[in-house]
């Protein structure tokens, strides 16, 4: 039942996130105003990140983990009340691309299963290899289906646009780094340092404050020097965050841990508003929802795969926290960010 409810919750979030960004594209036709609105949109995630671990830890300690899911009820009610004041969006006919939907789901599900179970069952085990083969075959089938469909879910021409393709790749890498880092730190605080759930949650509050402030700075910085330098710089800062966490150990002073987390707080907060605004400007208004859905799908996939990767690497003998596994994961994510930073530097317009 829990797994089924989580599937429903994920499906609902997958509908809400792209629609919210498409509403911003509709409400702010001016690119400069839209960039600042997107920055405020990203701040919402920062505030949630600050409040989520603290409230989650508090509820888990006081009422059990089941109480965590009640947090969504009042938030959802407030959002519904606010949406009443939003003008209706224009509608246009769109055929359902069932083949594209099915092959995309199979590709992502196969990839996620292979990464999650690879660390437990072994990378050469039959289920993992079968899932990887399913992901590859489904991805190839997706490309064929989209190329032949009259009204494809993801128009191939959109992906051939350099700005779109690079923004999607950077979104994947940035979320892999951020959510992988947050997941790693949560286990580090509780398993290696022996902190309670509440104490571990409180450790993320300073980081979230820095993220929120940097989100608001990003669009103004983009206006001054262009989006490409901001996106590249954000990824380079993220790389420094991955490398800065390599020396973490059980007895690293808490103040030093917080200092080392500054690059993790700043990197994504610089890059995400700029790359999101770049993507929204690169597509026509009627494709804003599609572009937003693609970006959020790849960002969530990057985060999920990073969590799965770190989950396998951080599990040492006897279930203990593995410092060598942590360092391997950090270096892998740093290499991914270096590749996408190079792509952004070479292929994106300066703006």
Coordinates of C-alpha atoms in Angstrom, one line a residue:
X1 CA 0.0 0.0 0.0
X2 CA 2.8 2.4 0.9
X3 CA 4.5 1.8 -2.5
X4 CA 1.3 2.3 -4.3
X5 CA 0.6 5.6 -2.5
X6 CA 4.1 6.8 -3.2
X7 CA 3.5 6.0 -6.9
X8 CA 0.3 8.1 -6.9
X9 CA 2.1 10.9 -5.0
X10 CA 4.9 10.9 -7.5
X11 CA 2.5 10.9 -10.5
X12 CA 0.7 13.9 -9.0
X13 CA 3.9 15.8 -8.4
X14 CA 5.0 15.0 -12.0
X15 CA 1.8 16.8 -13.2
X16 CA 2.0 19.8 -10.9
X17 CA 5.7 20.7 -11.4
X18 CA 5.7 21.3 -15.2
X19 CA 2.3 23.0 -15.0
X20 CA 3.6 25.5 -12.4
X21 CA 6.5 26.5 -14.5
X22 CA 4.3 26.8 -17.6
X23 CA 2.0 29.1 -15.6
X24 CA 5.1 31.4 -15.0
X25 CA 5.8 31.3 -18.8
X26 CA 2.2 32.4 -19.4
X27 CA 2.1 35.1 -16.7
X28 CA 5.4 36.8 -17.5
X29 CA 5.9 37.4 -21.2
X30 CA 8.9 39.7 -20.6
X31 CA 12.1 37.6 -20.3
X32 CA 13.7 39.7 -17.6
X33 CA 10.6 39.6 -15.4
X34 CA 10.2 35.9 -16.1
X35 CA 13.7 35.1 -15.0
X36 CA 13.1 36.8 -11.7
X37 CA 9.8 34.9 -11.3
X38 CA 11.6 31.6 -12.0
X39 CA 14.1 32.6 -9.3
X40 CA 11.2 33.0 -6.8
X41 CA 9.9 29.6 -8.0
X42 CA 13.2 28.0 -7.1
X43 CA 13.1 29.7 -3.7
X44 CA 10.0 27.6 -2.9
X45 CA 12.1 24.5 -3.2
X46 CA 14.7 26.0 -1.0
X47 CA 12.3 26.9 1.7
X48 CA 10.8 23.4 1.5
X49 CA 14.3 21.9 1.8
X50 CA 14.9 23.9 5.0
X51 CA 11.6 23.1 6.6
X52 CA 11.2 19.5 5.4
X53 CA 14.1 17.8 7.3
X54 CA 13.4 19.7 10.5
X55 CA 9.6 19.0 10.5
X56 CA 10.2 15.5 9.2
X57 CA 12.7 14.7 12.0
X58 CA 10.4 16.3 14.6
X59 CA 7.3 14.3 13.5
X60 CA 9.3 11.1 13.2
X61 CA 10.7 11.4 16.7
X62 CA 7.3 12.5 18.3
X63 CA 4.6 10.7 16.3
X64 CA 6.4 8.2 14.0
X65 CA 7.3 8.2 10.3
X66 CA 3.7 7.9 9.1
X67 CA 2.9 11.4 10.4
X68 CA 5.4 12.9 7.9
X69 CA 2.9 12.3 5.1
X70 CA 0.3 14.6 6.8
X71 CA 2.5 17.6 6.0
X72 CA 1.2 17.6 2.4
X73 CA -2.4 18.1 3.4
X74 CA -2.4 21.7 4.6
X75 CA 0.1 22.7 1.9
X76 CA -2.1 21.3 -0.8
X77 CA -5.1 23.0 0.6
X78 CA -3.4 26.4 0.6
X79 CA -2.2 25.9 -3.0
X80 CA -5.7 25.0 -4.2
X81 CA -7.1 28.1 -2.5
X82 CA -4.4 30.3 -4.3
X83 CA -5.1 28.7 -7.7
X84 CA -8.7 29.9 -7.6
X85 CA -7.3 33.4 -8.4
X86 CA -5.2 32.3 -11.3
X87 CA -6.7 32.9 -14.8
X88 CA -7.5 29.9 -16.9
X89 CA -4.8 28.8 -19.3
X90 CA -5.5 28.7 -23.1
X91 CA -6.2 25.2 -24.3
X92 CA -5.0 23.5 -27.5
X93 CA -5.8 20.1 -28.9
X94 CA -3.1 17.5 -28.2
X95 CA -3.1 13.9 -29.2
X96 CA -2.1 11.4 -26.5
X97 CA 1.3 9.8 -27.4
X98 CA 0.7 6.5 -25.7
X99 CA 3.7 4.8 -27.3
X100 CA 6.0 7.6 -26.2
X101 CA 4.6 7.6 -22.7
X102 CA 5.0 3.8 -22.3
X103 CA 8.6 3.6 -23.7
X104 CA 9.7 6.6 -21.6
X105 CA 8.3 5.0 -18.4
X106 CA 9.9 1.6 -19.2
X107 CA 13.3 3.2 -19.9
X108 CA 13.3 5.2 -16.7
X109 CA 12.0 2.4 -14.6
X110 CA 14.6 -0.1 -16.0
X111 CA 17.4 2.4 -15.5
X112 CA 16.3 3.1 -11.9
X113 CA 16.0 -0.5 -11.0
X114 CA 19.4 -1.4 -12.5
X115 CA 21.1 1.4 -10.5
X116 CA 19.3 0.8 -7.3
X117 CA 19.7 -3.0 -7.3
X118 CA 23.2 -3.1 -8.8
X119 CA 24.8 -2.4 -5.5
X120 CA 22.9 -5.1 -3.7
X121 CA 22.5 -7.9 -6.3
X122 CA 25.7 -7.2 -8.2
X123 CA 26.1 -5.4 -11.4
X124 CA 26.4 -8.6 -13.4
X125 CA 23.4 -10.3 -11.8
X126 CA 20.6 -11.4 -14.2
X127 CA 17.9 -9.0 -12.9
X128 CA 20.2 -6.0 -13.1
X129 CA 21.4 -6.9 -16.6
X130 CA 17.8 -7.5 -17.7
X131 CA 16.7 -4.1 -16.3
X132 CA 19.6 -2.4 -18.1
X133 CA 18.7 -4.1 -21.3
X134 CA 15.0 -3.0 -20.9
X135 CA 16.1 0.6 -20.3
X136 CA 18.3 0.6 -23.4
X137 CA 15.7 -1.1 -25.7
X138 CA 13.0 1.2 -24.4
X139 CA 15.1 4.3 -25.0
X140 CA 15.8 3.3 -28.6
X141 CA 12.1 2.5 -29.1
X142 CA 11.2 5.9 -27.6
X143 CA 13.4 7.6 -30.2
X144 CA 11.7 5.7 -33.0
X145 CA 8.2 6.3 -31.8
X146 CA 8.7 10.0 -31.3
X147 CA 10.2 10.4 -34.8
X148 CA 7.2 8.7 -36.4
X149 CA 4.3 10.1 -34.3
X150 CA 2.3 13.0 -35.8
X151 CA 2.1 14.8 -32.5
X152 CA 5.0 13.4 -30.4
X153 CA 5.2 13.9 -26.7
X154 CA 8.7 15.2 -27.1
X155 CA 9.3 16.7 -30.6
X156 CA 12.7 15.6 -31.9
X157 CA 13.3 19.1 -33.2
X158 CA 13.1 20.5 -29.7
X159 CA 16.0 18.2 -28.5
X160 CA 18.1 19.2 -31.5
X161 CA 18.1 22.8 -30.2
X162 CA 21.5 23.2 -28.4
X163 CA 20.1 25.4 -25.7
X164 CA 17.3 22.9 -24.8
X165 CA 19.6 19.8 -24.9
X166 CA 22.3 21.4 -22.8
X167 CA 19.9 22.8 -20.3
X168 CA 18.4 19.3 -19.8
X169 CA 21.8 17.7 -19.4
X170 CA 22.9 20.4 -16.9
X171 CA 19.6 20.0 -15.0
X172 CA 20.2 16.2 -14.7
X173 CA 23.8 16.7 -13.4
X174 CA 23.0 19.5 -11.0
X175 CA 20.2 17.6 -9.3
X176 CA 22.3 14.5 -9.2
X177 CA 24.9 16.5 -7.3
X178 CA 22.5 18.3 -5.0
X179 CA 20.2 15.4 -4.0
X180 CA 23.1 13.0 -3.9
X181 CA 24.9 15.4 -1.6
X182 CA 21.9 15.9 0.7
X183 CA 21.2 12.2 0.9
X184 CA 24.9 11.5 1.7
X185 CA 24.9 14.1 4.4
X186 CA 21.7 12.8 6.0
X187 CA 23.3 9.4 6.4
X188 CA 26.7 10.9 7.4
X189 CA 25.0 12.9 10.2
X190 CA 23.0 10.0 11.6
X191 CA 25.0 6.9 10.9
X192 CA 28.6 8.1 11.3
X193 CA 28.1 11.0 13.8
X194 CA 25.2 9.4 15.7
X195 CA 22.9 12.5 15.4
X196 CA 19.2 12.3 16.0
X197 CA 16.7 12.9 13.1
X198 CA 15.9 16.4 14.5
X199 CA 19.6 17.3 14.9
X200 CA 20.4 16.1 11.4
X201 CA 17.5 18.1 10.0
X202 CA 18.7 21.3 11.7
X203 CA 22.1 20.9 10.1
X204 CA 20.5 21.7 6.7
X205 CA 18.9 25.0 7.8
X206 CA 22.0 27.2 7.3
X207 CA 22.6 25.5 3.9
X208 CA 19.0 26.2 2.9
X209 CA 19.3 29.9 3.8
X210 CA 22.3 30.3 1.6
X211 CA 20.5 28.5 -1.3
X212 CA 17.5 30.8 -0.9
X213 CA 19.7 34.0 -1.0
X214 CA 21.7 32.7 -4.0
X215 CA 18.5 31.9 -5.9
X216 CA 17.5 35.5 -5.8
X217 CA 21.0 36.7 -6.8
X218 CA 21.2 34.4 -9.9
X219 CA 18.8 36.3 -12.3
X220 CA 20.4 39.6 -11.5
X221 CA 23.9 38.2 -12.1
X222 CA 22.6 36.7 -15.4
X223 CA 21.4 40.1 -16.5
X224 CA 24.9 41.5 -15.9
X225 CA 27.2 38.8 -17.3
X226 CA 24.9 36.5 -19.3
X227 CA 23.4 33.2 -18.4
X228 CA 26.1 30.9 -19.8
X229 CA 28.8 32.2 -17.3
X230 CA 26.3 31.8 -14.5
X231 CA 25.4 28.2 -15.5
X232 CA 29.1 27.2 -15.9
X233 CA 30.2 28.9 -12.7
X234 CA 27.4 27.2 -10.7
X235 CA 28.6 23.8 -11.9
X236 CA 32.3 24.6 -11.2
X237 CA 31.2 25.6 -7.6
X238 CA 29.3 22.3 -7.4
X239 CA 32.5 20.4 -8.4
X240 CA 34.4 22.2 -5.6
X241 CA 31.6 21.1 -3.2
X242 CA 32.1 17.4 -4.2
X243 CA 35.8 17.7 -3.8
X244 CA 35.5 19.6 -0.5
X245 CA 33.5 16.8 1.1
X246 CA 36.1 14.2 0.3
X247 CA 38.0 14.6 3.6
X248 CA 34.8 14.3 5.7
X249 CA 35.3 11.8 8.6
X250 CA 33.6 10.8 11.8
X251 CA 35.5 13.4 13.9
X252 CA 35.4 16.3 11.5
X253 CA 34.4 19.4 13.5
X254 CA 30.8 20.4 12.9
X255 CA 31.7 24.0 12.1
X256 CA 34.1 22.8 9.4
X257 CA 31.4 20.5 8.0
X258 CA 29.1 23.6 7.7
X259 CA 31.8 25.6 6.0
X260 CA 32.5 22.8 3.5
X261 CA 28.8 22.8 2.6
X262 CA 28.8 26.4 1.4
X263 CA 29.8 25.4 -2.2
X264 CA 27.0 22.8 -2.2
X265 CA 24.6 25.5 -1.2
X266 CA 25.7 28.0 -3.8
X267 CA 26.4 25.9 -6.9
X268 CA 22.9 24.6 -7.8
X269 CA 21.3 27.8 -6.6
X270 CA 23.3 29.8 -9.1
X271 CA 22.8 27.4 -12.0
X272 CA 19.1 26.3 -11.8
X273 CA 17.3 29.7 -12.1
X274 CA 19.6 30.6 -15.1
X275 CA 19.2 27.3 -16.9
X276 CA 15.5 27.2 -16.3
X277 CA 15.0 30.7 -17.7
X278 CA 17.2 29.8 -20.7
X279 CA 15.1 26.8 -21.4
X280 CA 11.8 28.7 -21.2
X281 CA 13.1 31.4 -23.6
X282 CA 14.3 28.7 -26.0
X283 CA 10.9 27.2 -26.7
X284 CA 7.7 28.7 -28.1
X285 CA 5.0 29.5 -25.5
X286 CA 2.8 26.5 -26.5
X287 CA 5.7 24.2 -25.7
X288 CA 6.5 25.6 -22.3
X289 CA 4.7 22.8 -20.5
X290 CA 6.6 20.1 -22.6
X291 CA 10.0 21.8 -21.9
X292 CA 9.2 22.2 -18.2
X293 CA 8.1 18.5 -18.0
X294 CA 11.3 17.4 -19.7
X295 CA 13.5 19.5 -17.4
X296 CA 11.7 18.3 -14.3
X297 CA 11.8 14.7 -15.4
X298 CA 15.5 14.7 -16.0
X299 CA 16.2 16.6 -12.8
X300 CA 14.2 14.1 -10.8
X301 CA 15.8 11.2 -12.6
X302 CA 19.3 12.7 -11.9
X303 CA 18.4 13.0 -8.2
X304 CA 16.9 9.5 -8.0
X305 CA 19.8 7.9 -9.7
X306 CA 22.3 9.8 -7.5
X307 CA 20.5 8.7 -4.4
X308 CA 20.4 5.1 -5.6
X309 CA 24.1 5.3 -6.5
X310 CA 25.1 6.7 -3.1
X311 CA 22.8 4.3 -1.3
X312 CA 24.7 1.4 -2.8
X313 CA 28.2 2.9 -2.3
X314 CA 27.6 4.1 1.3
X315 CA 26.6 0.7 2.6
X316 CA 29.7 -0.9 4.0
X317 CA 30.3 -4.2 5.7
X318 CA 27.6 -4.9 8.3
X319 CA 25.6 -1.9 7.1
X320 CA 28.1 0.7 8.4
X321 CA 28.7 4.0 6.7
X322 CA 31.4 3.5 4.1
X323 CA 33.8 6.5 3.7
X324 CA 35.6 4.9 0.7
X325 CA 32.2 4.5 -1.0
X326 CA 31.3 8.1 -0.2
X327 CA 34.5 9.3 -1.9
X328 CA 33.9 7.2 -5.0
X329 CA 30.4 8.6 -5.4
X330 CA 31.6 12.2 -4.9
X331 CA 34.2 11.8 -7.6
X332 CA 31.7 10.2 -10.0
X333 CA 29.3 13.2 -9.6
X334 CA 32.2 15.7 -9.9
X335 CA 33.2 14.0 -13.2
X336 CA 29.6 14.3 -14.5
X337 CA 29.4 18.0 -13.6
X338 CA 32.8 18.6 -15.3
X339 CA 31.4 17.1 -18.5
X340 CA 28.2 19.2 -18.4
X341 CA 30.1 22.3 -17.5
X342 CA 32.2 21.8 -20.6
X343 CA 29.1 21.3 -22.7
X344 CA 27.5 24.5 -21.4
X345 CA 30.7 26.5 -22.0
X346 CA 31.1 25.2 -25.6
X347 CA 27.5 25.0 -26.8
X348 CA 25.4 27.6 -25.0
X349 CA 25.1 31.2 -26.3
X350 CA 26.5 33.8 -24.0
X351 CA 23.2 35.6 -23.8

